[in-house]
Tab-separated table of C-alpha atoms and ligand atoms in Angstrom:
chain	number	residue	atom	x	y	z
A	1	UNK	CA	-64.210	31.852	-50.631
A	2	UNK	CA	-62.817	29.249	-48.886
A	3	UNK	CA	-59.783	31.296	-48.592
A	4	UNK	CA	-62.003	34.558	-47.632
A	5	UNK	CA	-63.427	32.992	-44.688
A	6	UNK	CA	-60.071	31.422	-43.747
A	7	UNK	CA	-58.340	34.927	-43.928
A	8	UNK	CA	-61.298	36.889	-42.383
A	9	UNK	CA	-61.397	34.642	-39.183
A	10	UNK	CA	-57.750	34.776	-38.972
A	11	UNK	CA	-57.719	38.670	-39.119
A	12	UNK	CA	-60.998	38.476	-35.967
A	13	UNK	CA	-58.616	35.953	-33.269
A	14	UNK	CA	-57.094	38.898	-30.997
A	15	UNK	CA	-53.282	38.636	-30.873
A	16	UNK	CA	-52.376	37.313	-27.247
A	17	UNK	CA	-48.814	38.305	-25.857
A	18	UNK	CA	-46.461	35.441	-25.584
A	19	UNK	CA	-46.162	35.495	-22.109
A	20	UNK	CA	-50.022	36.316	-21.344
A	21	UNK	CA	-51.798	32.307	-20.242
A	22	UNK	CA	-54.820	31.930	-22.430
A	23	UNK	CA	-57.558	29.212	-21.342
A	24	UNK	CA	-57.885	26.669	-23.836
A	25	UNK	CA	-61.233	26.201	-23.372
A	26	UNK	CA	-63.384	29.574	-23.691
A	27	UNK	CA	-66.225	29.812	-20.750
A	28	UNK	CA	-69.545	30.840	-23.179
A	29	UNK	CA	-71.299	33.560	-22.212
A	30	UNK	CA	-74.929	33.588	-22.355
A	31	UNK	CA	-76.758	34.970	-25.735
A	32	UNK	CA	-79.417	37.300	-25.377
A	33	UNK	CA	-80.706	37.493	-28.279
A	34	UNK	CA	-83.234	40.475	-29.007
A	35	UNK	CA	-86.355	40.554	-30.971
A	36	UNK	CA	-86.470	41.625	-34.843
A	37	UNK	CA	-88.954	42.336	-36.927
A	38	UNK	CA	-88.975	42.453	-40.661
A	39	UNK	CA	-89.618	40.384	-43.791
A	40	UNK	CA	-86.722	37.553	-43.245
A	41	UNK	CA	-88.455	37.189	-39.467
A	42	UNK	CA	-91.498	36.774	-41.509
A	43	UNK	CA	-90.076	34.303	-43.616
A	44	UNK	CA	-88.734	32.404	-40.946
A	45	UNK	CA	-92.002	32.373	-39.071
A	46	UNK	CA	-93.535	30.925	-41.515
A	47	UNK	CA	-91.017	28.475	-42.397
A	48	UNK	CA	-91.538	27.524	-39.064
A	49	UNK	CA	-95.152	27.235	-38.905
A	50	UNK	CA	-95.117	25.252	-41.998
A	51	UNK	CA	-93.078	22.680	-40.202
A	52	UNK	CA	-94.019	22.382	-37.058
A	53	UNK	CA	-97.748	22.017	-38.662
A	54	UNK	CA	-96.468	18.915	-40.541
A	55	UNK	CA	-94.675	17.673	-37.961
A	56	UNK	CA	-96.926	18.293	-35.168
A	57	UNK	CA	-100.119	17.220	-37.168
A	58	UNK	CA	-98.867	14.312	-39.888
A	59	UNK	CA	-99.061	11.502	-37.247
A	60	UNK	CA	-102.980	12.283	-36.569
A	61	UNK	CA	-103.584	12.154	-39.919
A	62	UNK	CA	-105.916	8.754	-40.944
A	63	UNK	CA	-105.785	6.738	-43.791
A	64	UNK	CA	-108.302	3.756	-45.071
A	65	UNK	CA	-108.545	3.300	-41.472
A	66	UNK	CA	-105.175	3.608	-40.077
A	67	UNK	CA	-102.566	6.192	-39.650
A	68	UNK	CA	-101.449	7.847	-42.676
A	69	UNK	CA	-97.879	8.237	-41.927
A	70	UNK	CA	-96.818	5.291	-39.621
A	71	UNK	CA	-92.961	3.615	-39.031
A	72	UNK	CA	-94.031	0.254	-37.501
A	73	UNK	CA	-90.248	-0.800	-36.969
A	74	UNK	CA	-92.172	-3.899	-35.146
A	75	UNK	CA	-93.916	-5.474	-38.288
A	76	UNK	CA	-90.659	-3.688	-40.623
A	77	UNK	CA	-93.348	-1.582	-42.933
A	78	UNK	CA	-93.754	1.928	-43.658
A	79	UNK	CA	-96.814	3.625	-44.545
A	80	UNK	CA	-96.669	6.819	-46.047
A	81	UNK	CA	-100.221	8.077	-47.220
A	82	UNK	CA	-101.398	4.966	-49.939
A	83	UNK	CA	-97.985	3.783	-49.632
A	84	UNK	CA	-96.771	0.615	-47.774
A	85	UNK	CA	-92.672	0.460	-47.602
A	86	UNK	CA	-91.370	-3.044	-47.023
A	87	UNK	CA	-87.321	-3.634	-46.262
A	88	UNK	CA	-87.118	-4.556	-49.955
A	89	UNK	CA	-87.971	-0.896	-50.522
A	90	UNK	CA	-85.219	0.254	-48.961
A	91	UNK	CA	-83.703	2.033	-52.607
A	92	UNK	CA	-86.567	4.571	-52.021
A	93	UNK	CA	-84.677	5.364	-48.729
A	94	UNK	CA	-81.283	5.792	-50.429
A	95	UNK	CA	-83.361	7.751	-52.723
A	96	UNK	CA	-84.808	10.266	-50.591
A	97	UNK	CA	-81.269	10.892	-49.134
A	98	UNK	CA	-79.314	11.777	-52.680
A	99	UNK	CA	-82.850	13.994	-52.977
A	100	UNK	CA	-82.231	15.641	-49.912
A	101	UNK	CA	-78.192	15.827	-50.561
A	102	UNK	CA	-78.665	17.436	-53.666
A	103	UNK	CA	-81.361	19.972	-52.471
A	104	UNK	CA	-78.838	20.771	-49.593
A	105	UNK	CA	-76.094	21.497	-52.046
A	106	UNK	CA	-78.367	23.227	-54.243
A	107	UNK	CA	-79.519	25.611	-51.942
A	108	UNK	CA	-75.711	26.196	-50.071
A	109	UNK	CA	-74.533	26.881	-53.801
A	110	UNK	CA	-77.037	29.350	-54.380
A	111	UNK	CA	-77.455	30.827	-51.112
A	112	UNK	CA	-75.371	29.910	-48.259
A	113	UNK	CA	-76.723	28.343	-45.191
A	114	UNK	CA	-80.336	28.706	-45.841
A	115	UNK	CA	-81.282	25.281	-44.182
A	116	UNK	CA	-79.819	26.442	-40.867
A	117	UNK	CA	-81.039	29.895	-40.783
A	118	UNK	CA	-84.744	28.353	-41.609
A	119	UNK	CA	-85.558	25.238	-41.476
A	120	UNK	CA	-82.975	23.117	-39.343
A	121	UNK	CA	-84.691	21.912	-36.245
A	122	UNK	CA	-82.344	23.655	-34.181
A	123	UNK	CA	-82.945	26.994	-35.187
A	124	UNK	CA	-86.693	25.922	-35.201
A	125	UNK	CA	-86.870	25.046	-31.629
A	126	UNK	CA	-84.746	27.585	-30.423
A	127	UNK	CA	-86.659	30.157	-32.199
A	128	UNK	CA	-89.929	28.900	-30.316
A	129	UNK	CA	-88.147	28.636	-26.856
A	130	UNK	CA	-86.666	31.833	-27.084
A	131	UNK	CA	-90.587	33.153	-28.346
A	132	UNK	CA	-91.437	31.787	-25.464
A	133	UNK	CA	-88.754	33.001	-22.765
A	134	UNK	CA	-89.468	36.380	-24.129
A	135	UNK	CA	-93.298	36.251	-23.465
A	136	UNK	CA	-92.654	35.075	-20.038
A	137	UNK	CA	-88.898	37.362	-19.197
A	138	UNK	CA	-89.162	39.851	-21.409
A	139	UNK	CA	-87.199	41.133	-24.537
A	140	UNK	CA	-83.213	41.151	-24.058
A	141	UNK	CA	-82.190	43.698	-21.568
A	142	UNK	CA	-85.342	42.452	-19.459
A	143	UNK	CA	-83.666	39.135	-19.613
A	144	UNK	CA	-80.269	40.365	-19.176
A	145	UNK	CA	-81.185	42.441	-15.674
A	146	UNK	CA	-83.221	39.463	-14.546
A	147	UNK	CA	-80.597	36.701	-14.911
A	148	UNK	CA	-78.285	39.516	-13.033
A	149	UNK	CA	-80.917	39.877	-10.121
A	150	UNK	CA	-80.945	38.018	-6.605
A	151	UNK	CA	-82.760	35.515	-5.773
A	152	UNK	CA	-86.417	36.212	-5.651
A	153	UNK	CA	-89.992	35.628	-5.918
A	154	UNK	CA	-90.632	37.354	-9.036
A	155	UNK	CA	-87.567	35.038	-10.676
A	156	UNK	CA	-88.357	32.272	-9.289
A	157	UNK	CA	-92.336	32.468	-10.592
A	158	UNK	CA	-90.632	33.247	-14.265
A	159	UNK	CA	-88.338	30.639	-14.672
A	160	UNK	CA	-90.645	28.084	-13.171
A	161	UNK	CA	-93.339	29.295	-15.904
A	162	UNK	CA	-90.822	29.495	-18.228
A	163	UNK	CA	-89.102	25.854	-17.564
A	164	UNK	CA	-92.864	24.585	-17.122
A	165	UNK	CA	-93.446	25.917	-20.797
A	166	UNK	CA	-90.652	24.547	-22.098
A	167	UNK	CA	-91.022	21.093	-20.579
A	168	UNK	CA	-94.611	20.794	-22.133
A	169	UNK	CA	-93.747	21.837	-25.440
A	170	UNK	CA	-90.439	19.319	-24.964
A	171	UNK	CA	-92.418	16.230	-23.747
A	172	UNK	CA	-95.467	16.917	-26.748
A	173	UNK	CA	-92.286	16.593	-29.147
A	174	UNK	CA	-90.991	13.513	-28.049
A	175	UNK	CA	-94.428	12.553	-27.704
A	176	UNK	CA	-95.155	13.246	-31.100
A	177	UNK	CA	-91.530	11.691	-32.285
A	178	UNK	CA	-92.367	8.672	-30.923
A	179	UNK	CA	-95.755	8.490	-32.273
A	180	UNK	CA	-94.455	8.113	-35.900
A	181	UNK	CA	-93.479	4.821	-34.767
A	182	UNK	CA	-96.211	3.945	-32.781
A	183	UNK	CA	-100.353	4.461	-33.282
A	184	UNK	CA	-100.237	8.003	-31.645
A	185	UNK	CA	-103.811	7.931	-30.479
A	186	UNK	CA	-102.622	4.709	-28.559
A	187	UNK	CA	-99.586	5.630	-27.380
A	188	UNK	CA	-101.481	9.020	-25.919
A	189	UNK	CA	-103.733	6.345	-23.938
A	190	UNK	CA	-101.008	4.537	-22.928
A	191	UNK	CA	-99.377	7.513	-21.579
A	192	UNK	CA	-101.689	9.259	-19.648
A	193	UNK	CA	-102.037	5.768	-17.717
A	194	UNK	CA	-98.454	5.063	-17.294
A	195	UNK	CA	-98.158	1.675	-19.330
A	196	UNK	CA	-95.621	2.966	-21.951
A	197	UNK	CA	-93.388	0.122	-23.403
A	198	UNK	CA	-89.443	0.721	-22.532
A	199	UNK	CA	-89.013	1.713	-25.648
A	200	UNK	CA	-91.557	3.861	-26.304
A	201	UNK	CA	-90.631	5.496	-22.824
A	202	UNK	CA	-86.863	6.284	-23.589
A	203	UNK	CA	-87.821	7.414	-26.769
A	204	UNK	CA	-90.230	9.613	-25.363
A	205	UNK	CA	-88.303	11.455	-22.658
A	206	UNK	CA	-84.767	11.586	-24.391
A	207	UNK	CA	-86.252	13.514	-27.132
A	208	UNK	CA	-88.229	15.787	-24.811
A	209	UNK	CA	-84.543	15.883	-22.958
A	210	UNK	CA	-82.909	16.574	-26.483
A	211	UNK	CA	-85.657	19.499	-27.151
A	212	UNK	CA	-85.169	21.366	-24.039
A	213	UNK	CA	-81.573	21.274	-23.656
A	214	UNK	CA	-80.925	21.906	-27.261
A	215	UNK	CA	-83.600	24.540	-27.360
A	216	UNK	CA	-83.450	25.808	-24.140
A	217	UNK	CA	-79.850	26.317	-23.246
A	218	UNK	CA	-77.827	24.662	-25.880
A	219	UNK	CA	-78.543	27.173	-28.499
A	220	UNK	CA	-75.687	28.567	-30.951
A	221	UNK	CA	-73.309	25.900	-29.361
A	222	UNK	CA	-75.080	23.410	-30.808
A	223	UNK	CA	-74.442	25.144	-34.288
A	224	UNK	CA	-70.844	26.104	-33.343
A	225	UNK	CA	-69.351	23.189	-32.306
A	226	UNK	CA	-71.392	19.977	-32.468
A	227	UNK	CA	-72.921	20.077	-36.372
A	228	UNK	CA	-70.497	19.244	-38.659
A	229	UNK	CA	-72.561	20.658	-41.702
A	230	UNK	CA	-71.271	24.270	-39.994
A	231	UNK	CA	-67.852	22.774	-40.491
A	232	UNK	CA	-67.873	21.653	-44.531
A	233	UNK	CA	-70.546	24.286	-45.681
A	234	UNK	CA	-67.672	26.447	-47.188
A	235	UNK	CA	-66.677	24.268	-49.448
A	236	UNK	CA	-70.117	24.398	-51.537
A	237	UNK	CA	-69.978	28.099	-51.268
A	238	UNK	CA	-67.904	30.063	-54.332
A	239	UNK	CA	-67.734	33.816	-55.682
A	240	UNK	CA	-71.110	34.110	-56.383
A	241	UNK	CA	-73.041	32.610	-53.654
A	242	UNK	CA	-75.339	34.575	-52.185
A	243	UNK	CA	-74.453	35.170	-48.452
A	244	UNK	CA	-75.407	37.602	-45.681
A	245	UNK	CA	-72.823	40.660	-45.878
A	246	UNK	CA	-72.066	43.389	-44.243
A	247	UNK	CA	-71.000	46.277	-47.051
A	248	UNK	CA	-67.867	48.094	-45.483
A	249	UNK	CA	-67.584	50.134	-48.599
A	250	UNK	CA	-70.914	52.012	-47.459
A	251	UNK	CA	-70.854	51.383	-43.942
A	252	UNK	CA	-67.269	52.389	-42.931
A	253	UNK	CA	-65.552	54.253	-41.232
A	254	UNK	CA	-69.125	53.851	-38.803
A	255	UNK	CA	-69.810	56.296	-36.086
A	256	UNK	CA	-72.860	57.485	-33.734
A	257	UNK	CA	-74.498	61.070	-35.332
A	258	UNK	CA	-77.666	62.896	-35.138
A	259	UNK	CA	-80.150	61.858	-37.087
A	260	UNK	CA	-80.539	64.370	-40.188
A	261	UNK	CA	-76.568	65.222	-40.494
A	262	UNK	CA	-74.870	64.631	-43.371
A	263	UNK	CA	-72.660	61.475	-42.702
A	264	UNK	CA	-70.031	61.992	-45.125
A	265	UNK	CA	-69.514	65.989	-44.167
A	266	UNK	CA	-68.749	63.958	-41.192
A	267	UNK	CA	-66.317	61.587	-42.583
A	268	UNK	CA	-68.611	58.631	-41.772
A	269	UNK	CA	-70.240	55.941	-43.691
A	270	UNK	CA	-73.834	54.970	-43.014
A	271	UNK	CA	-72.874	52.247	-40.122
A	272	UNK	CA	-74.282	54.223	-36.955
A	273	UNK	CA	-72.292	51.082	-34.936
A	274	UNK	CA	-75.427	51.112	-32.917
A	275	UNK	CA	-74.570	47.611	-32.520
A	276	UNK	CA	-78.317	45.975	-33.217
A	277	UNK	CA	-76.920	43.897	-35.897
A	278	UNK	CA	-74.869	42.214	-32.891
A	279	UNK	CA	-77.869	42.331	-30.296
A	280	UNK	CA	-80.279	40.165	-32.398
A	281	UNK	CA	-77.681	37.885	-33.658
A	282	UNK	CA	-78.364	34.720	-31.803
A	283	UNK	CA	-74.913	33.166	-32.474
A	284	UNK	CA	-74.019	36.459	-31.133
A	285	UNK	CA	-71.273	37.623	-33.741
A	286	UNK	CA	-70.597	40.784	-35.516
A	287	UNK	CA	-71.407	40.460	-39.126
A	288	UNK	CA	-69.221	43.518	-39.237
A	289	UNK	CA	-65.962	41.372	-39.098
A	290	UNK	CA	-67.059	39.157	-42.533
A	291	UNK	CA	-68.034	36.137	-43.459
A	292	UNK	CA	-67.527	33.873	-39.665
A	293	UNK	CA	-68.516	29.876	-39.553
A	294	UNK	CA	-70.483	30.592	-36.855
A	295	UNK	CA	-72.982	32.635	-38.759
A	296	UNK	CA	-76.235	30.339	-39.474
A	297	UNK	CA	-77.711	32.513	-42.513
A	298	UNK	CA	-80.769	33.405	-40.127
A	299	UNK	CA	-81.001	36.953	-41.899
A	300	UNK	CA	-81.784	38.597	-38.587
A	301	UNK	CA	-78.843	41.202	-38.688
A	302	UNK	CA	-80.649	42.379	-41.804
A	303	UNK	CA	-83.782	42.949	-40.624
A	304	UNK	CA	-82.108	44.799	-37.409
A	305	UNK	CA	-79.876	47.134	-39.751
A	306	UNK	CA	-82.358	47.945	-41.766
A	307	UNK	CA	-84.831	48.829	-39.281
A	308	UNK	CA	-81.781	51.493	-38.245
A	309	UNK	CA	-81.637	52.372	-41.878
A	310	UNK	CA	-85.262	53.148	-42.011
A	311	UNK	CA	-85.232	55.496	-38.833
A	312	UNK	CA	-81.893	57.292	-40.417
A	313	UNK	CA	-83.425	57.720	-43.785
A	314	UNK	CA	-80.715	55.653	-45.302
A	315	UNK	CA	-81.377	53.090	-48.095
A	316	UNK	CA	-82.250	49.883	-46.965
A	317	UNK	CA	-79.476	46.547	-47.551
A	318	UNK	CA	-75.774	48.040	-45.776
A	319	UNK	CA	-75.800	44.243	-44.730
A	320	UNK	CA	-77.676	42.299	-47.366
A	321	UNK	CA	-77.716	38.925	-49.191
A	322	UNK	CA	-75.150	39.811	-51.969
A	323	UNK	CA	-71.835	37.735	-53.223
A	324	UNK	CA	-68.425	37.925	-53.223
A	325	UNK	CA	-68.019	38.978	-56.739
A	326	UNK	CA	-70.848	41.454	-56.718
A	327	UNK	CA	-69.323	43.489	-53.940
A	328	UNK	CA	-65.513	43.313	-55.323
A	329	UNK	CA	-67.198	43.794	-58.828
A	330	UNK	CA	-69.849	46.283	-58.376
A	331	UNK	CA	-72.656	43.991	-60.028
A	332	UNK	CA	-76.390	44.856	-59.687
A	333	UNK	CA	-78.791	42.663	-58.986
A	334	UNK	CA	-79.721	41.427	-62.356
A	335	UNK	CA	-76.644	40.578	-63.087
A	336	UNK	CA	-75.707	39.155	-59.498
A	337	UNK	CA	-79.103	37.270	-59.774
A	338	UNK	CA	-77.820	35.954	-63.413
A	339	UNK	CA	-74.577	34.279	-61.801
A	340	UNK	CA	-76.501	32.919	-59.267
A	341	UNK	CA	-77.990	30.421	-61.824
A	342	UNK	CA	-74.800	29.088	-62.757
A	343	UNK	CA	-73.484	26.201	-64.104
A	344	UNK	CA	-73.049	24.633	-60.976
A	345	UNK	CA	-76.470	25.409	-59.271
A	346	UNK	CA	-77.867	24.150	-63.166
A	347	UNK	CA	-76.006	20.721	-62.760
A	348	UNK	CA	-77.387	20.427	-59.561
A	349	UNK	CA	-81.231	21.040	-60.516
A	350	UNK	CA	-81.040	18.707	-63.767
A	351	UNK	CA	-79.910	15.868	-61.050
A	352	UNK	CA	-82.750	16.764	-58.218
A	353	UNK	CA	-85.117	16.858	-61.123
A	354	UNK	CA	-84.198	13.614	-62.434
A	355	UNK	CA	-83.945	11.699	-59.839
A	356	UNK	CA	-86.637	13.136	-58.443
A	357	UNK	CA	-89.309	12.685	-60.832
A	358	UNK	CA	-87.677	9.050	-61.292
A	359	UNK	CA	-88.391	7.938	-58.089
A	360	UNK	CA	-91.965	9.627	-58.828
A	361	UNK	CA	-92.304	7.635	-61.824
A	362	UNK	CA	-91.143	4.463	-59.906
A	363	UNK	CA	-93.409	4.768	-57.110
A	364	UNK	CA	-96.492	5.788	-59.056
A	365	UNK	CA	-96.126	2.707	-61.341
A	366	UNK	CA	-94.572	0.219	-58.410
A	367	UNK	CA	-95.650	-3.327	-58.512
A	368	UNK	CA	-97.913	-4.067	-55.304
A	369	UNK	CA	-96.575	-7.498	-55.485
A	370	UNK	CA	-93.446	-8.779	-54.793
A	371	UNK	CA	-92.042	-12.344	-54.267
A	372	UNK	CA	-88.787	-13.868	-52.535
A	373	UNK	CA	-87.737	-17.587	-53.226
A	374	UNK	CA	-85.256	-18.946	-50.924
A	375	UNK	CA	-84.240	-22.769	-51.524
A	376	UNK	CA	-84.634	-25.199	-48.619
A	377	UNK	CA	-80.956	-25.891	-47.112
A	378	UNK	CA	-82.703	-28.538	-45.423
A	379	UNK	CA	-84.269	-30.501	-48.207
A	380	UNK	CA	-82.702	-29.432	-51.411
A	381	UNK	CA	-83.927	-32.554	-53.491
A	382	UNK	CA	-84.806	-35.677	-53.527
A	383	UNK	CA	-86.973	-38.336	-54.862
A	384	UNK	CA	-90.579	-38.068	-54.198
A	385	UNK	CA	-91.461	-41.250	-55.631
A	386	UNK	CA	-89.857	-43.670	-58.805
A	387	UNK	CA	-89.467	-41.461	-61.572
A	388	UNK	CA	-90.305	-38.246	-59.698
A	389	UNK	CA	-88.008	-35.621	-58.623
A	390	UNK	CA	-89.203	-32.884	-55.736
A	391	UNK	CA	-87.143	-29.794	-54.793
A	392	UNK	CA	-88.264	-27.768	-51.622
A	393	UNK	CA	-88.299	-23.877	-51.323
A	394	UNK	CA	-89.507	-20.984	-49.007
A	395	UNK	CA	-91.988	-18.773	-51.080
A	396	UNK	CA	-92.836	-15.247	-49.710
A	397	UNK	CA	-95.355	-13.387	-51.053
A	398	UNK	CA	-96.144	-9.658	-50.025
A	399	UNK	CA	-99.098	-8.095	-51.180
A	400	UNK	CA	-98.264	-3.898	-50.569
A	401	UNK	CA	-101.967	-2.692	-51.791
A	402	UNK	CA	-104.363	-1.459	-49.360
A	403	UNK	CA	-107.014	-4.006	-50.899
A	404	UNK	CA	-106.844	-7.485	-50.343
A	405	UNK	CA	-105.686	-9.927	-52.943
A	406	UNK	CA	-105.966	-13.717	-54.537
A	407	UNK	CA	-102.678	-14.676	-55.830
A	408	UNK	CA	-101.907	-18.215	-58.039
A	409	UNK	CA	-98.652	-19.716	-58.031
A	410	UNK	CA	-96.958	-22.085	-60.912
A	411	UNK	CA	-93.108	-22.568	-61.867
A	412	UNK	CA	-92.287	-22.833	-65.955
A	413	UNK	CA	-88.548	-24.271	-67.140
A	414	UNK	CA	-88.898	-27.623	-68.899
A	415	UNK	CA	-92.303	-29.891	-69.323
A	416	UNK	CA	-94.375	-31.487	-66.451
A	417	UNK	CA	-92.739	-29.181	-63.838
A	418	UNK	CA	-95.706	-28.122	-61.226
A	419	UNK	CA	-96.146	-27.004	-57.829
A	420	UNK	CA	-97.632	-29.248	-55.123
A	421	UNK	CA	-98.610	-28.832	-51.228
A	422	UNK	CA	-100.198	-25.362	-51.706
A	423	UNK	CA	-103.261	-24.314	-51.466
A	424	UNK	CA	-104.478	-22.035	-54.243
A	425	UNK	CA	-105.365	-19.730	-54.482
A	426	UNK	CA	-103.276	-18.037	-52.225
A	427	UNK	CA	-105.115	-15.146	-49.619
A	428	UNK	CA	-103.432	-12.115	-48.611
A	429	UNK	CA	-104.857	-9.174	-46.639
A	430	UNK	CA	-104.191	-5.364	-47.191
A	431	UNK	CA	-100.246	-5.062	-46.668
A	432	UNK	CA	-99.908	-8.946	-45.549
A	433	UNK	CA	-97.302	-10.796	-46.485
A	434	UNK	CA	-97.127	-15.130	-46.310
A	435	UNK	CA	-94.109	-17.769	-46.268
A	436	UNK	CA	-95.247	-20.530	-47.865
A	437	UNK	CA	-93.329	-23.703	-48.255
A	438	UNK	CA	-93.819	-24.789	-51.830
A	439	UNK	CA	-92.409	-28.282	-53.222
A	440	UNK	CA	-92.040	-28.683	-57.412
A	441	UNK	CA	-92.571	-31.976	-58.934
A	442	UNK	CA	-90.740	-33.211	-62.172
A	443	UNK	CA	-90.380	-36.429	-63.851
A	444	UNK	CA	-87.135	-38.023	-63.760
A	445	UNK	CA	-84.761	-37.386	-66.184
A	446	UNK	CA	-84.967	-40.727	-67.894
A	447	UNK	CA	-88.537	-38.994	-68.559
A	448	UNK	CA	-87.121	-35.662	-69.856
A	449	UNK	CA	-84.649	-35.339	-72.435
A	450	UNK	CA	-83.482	-31.777	-71.495
A	451	UNK	CA	-83.069	-32.715	-67.794
A	452	UNK	CA	-79.367	-33.942	-67.779
A	453	UNK	CA	-78.230	-35.731	-64.185
A	454	UNK	CA	-77.082	-33.447	-60.905
A	455	UNK	CA	-76.994	-30.342	-62.657
A	456	UNK	CA	-79.162	-27.299	-61.414
A	457	UNK	CA	-81.793	-26.291	-63.995
A	458	UNK	CA	-83.031	-22.760	-64.587
A	459	UNK	CA	-86.861	-22.442	-63.899
A	460	UNK	CA	-88.860	-19.512	-62.821
A	461	UNK	CA	-91.923	-18.527	-60.572
A	462	UNK	CA	-94.464	-16.862	-61.616
A	463	UNK	CA	-97.037	-15.385	-58.889
A	464	UNK	CA	-100.333	-13.664	-60.240
A	465	UNK	CA	-102.841	-11.889	-58.707
A	466	UNK	CA	-106.208	-13.350	-59.895
A	467	UNK	CA	-108.551	-10.447	-60.182
A	468	UNK	CA	-105.569	-8.254	-62.394
A	469	UNK	CA	-103.182	-10.050	-64.754
A	470	UNK	CA	-100.681	-6.657	-64.455
A	471	UNK	CA	-99.783	-7.609	-60.968
A	472	UNK	CA	-97.539	-10.347	-61.330
A	473	UNK	CA	-93.723	-11.714	-61.026
A	474	UNK	CA	-91.344	-13.927	-62.232
A	475	UNK	CA	-89.154	-14.399	-59.936
A	476	UNK	CA	-85.470	-16.681	-61.057
A	477	UNK	CA	-84.570	-20.117	-59.590
A	478	UNK	CA	-83.033	-23.374	-60.010
A	479	UNK	CA	-84.306	-26.879	-59.988
A	480	UNK	CA	-81.860	-29.337	-59.008
A	481	UNK	CA	-81.402	-32.880	-60.216
A	482	UNK	CA	-80.144	-35.378	-57.273
A	483	UNK	CA	-77.179	-37.291	-58.220
A	484	UNK	CA	-78.066	-41.330	-58.531
B	501	LIG	S1	-74.440	37.415	-38.473
B	501	LIG	FE1	-76.849	37.453	-39.114
B	501	LIG	S2	-77.168	36.079	-40.480
B	501	LIG	FE2	-75.600	35.927	-39.380
B	501	LIG	S3	-76.193	34.308	-37.506
B	501	LIG	FE3	-76.016	36.277	-36.727
B	501	LIG	S4	-77.964	37.402	-37.359
B	501	LIG	FE4	-77.686	35.217	-38.302
B	502	LIG	S1	-77.273	47.306	-37.123
B	502	LIG	FE1	-76.100	48.465	-38.966
B	502	LIG	S2	-75.910	50.492	-38.330
B	502	LIG	FE2	-76.382	48.975	-36.586
B	502	LIG	S3	-74.070	48.654	-36.065
B	502	LIG	FE3	-75.085	47.320	-37.522
B	502	LIG	S4	-74.595	47.437	-39.519
B	502	LIG	FE4	-73.999	49.310	-38.202
């Protein structure tokens, strides 16, 4: 498939005479995508609604009296529903990234750039901004005329309305983004009274500016020149990947004709050369030139062409999701789909399922108690009183639960080992952590045969919840006997 892209891309490069000077960078021609309706447009809008309801709505949900989803960087705690993640839970972030990567591999292997076409924030916000643009300035032709027209009152008013609406949406998006890191209700009050912290203000306006710039102005250029995924996605394609393709065998030779006339009698294929597929394309390419890296897989050209096919009374699907093998070997739909679910996709699905299930089980059976033991470097070991050795530790106890708990702490390793200097039980509120200086005392070696002098002796701290025996941690450490 990579070869095919390269070959087709080469075929589309115009041949320029050696004497002609070519600019290194092409000046961007503004694209005015035409509105399109159809099955795939409905899917795209369904996903836009779903992703945006989640994005704008999630920070407003509450859980146990606090924001349900909050990434509290200052306190180094992430709250997601009833789960509280601490820096020690970074493994879950790694698992999440693995799951996201595997899902991307899987969906790209099945049907190409599904992420780009339906769920990527760049596509989603461009679509929303375009919708606003259409509502205010009109569809493709009206917008082309408006941009070409000299400055007038109508033009200024329309542009002002459009940018005003874009700005409100962009600012709300920036506010929502910061609301994932700083409680959103208090943030709103501070934003209205101009009492935002410097980082809050920076990120809110930066995110709003990025949304406004990327969705309002940069649009397809982000996909074409900035997004790395567009560059390497072709390595995940093969000849059985569903991609949006123009069926050249059926469509060519192209040409206009009267509705109801027989195209074959005129030596024509089914393509009426109306250019609708190009006009609806948000990246401005002509899918009839073959698969191109600029194609984000949005399927707007399928909807556009299907409308034309309907009007002409031809079968839909001149442009459709199909595979290179299906086109070359003439597979029927059943065979094509059977080959889509091939070994590669089964392996990706199995890994995705295995990692996802393991993460879910691990989360469900997660111990809400975390304990870190650090030896106090300033005071390793000393003789506290004649015949008694003392070691000092810093013990961090983290209660990741939503309920307050009481804990006990003791040490095991050899006879006579005891914890001193800590008031027990230790009270910890919900999602709270405490660092305690803990002293361990043991009888001197002369009194305990198993203690050899000047050696680190393995010991174990046992921290246990008073009200629940299952909430317990055993942390290994060492007890040092000083040289005499
Ligand atoms: S060619 Fe078709 S699928 Fe690709 S970006 Fe353009 S409209 Fe979307
Ligand atoms: S929309 Fe369909 S019929 Fe019209 S030019 Fe494109 S491929 Fe041909």
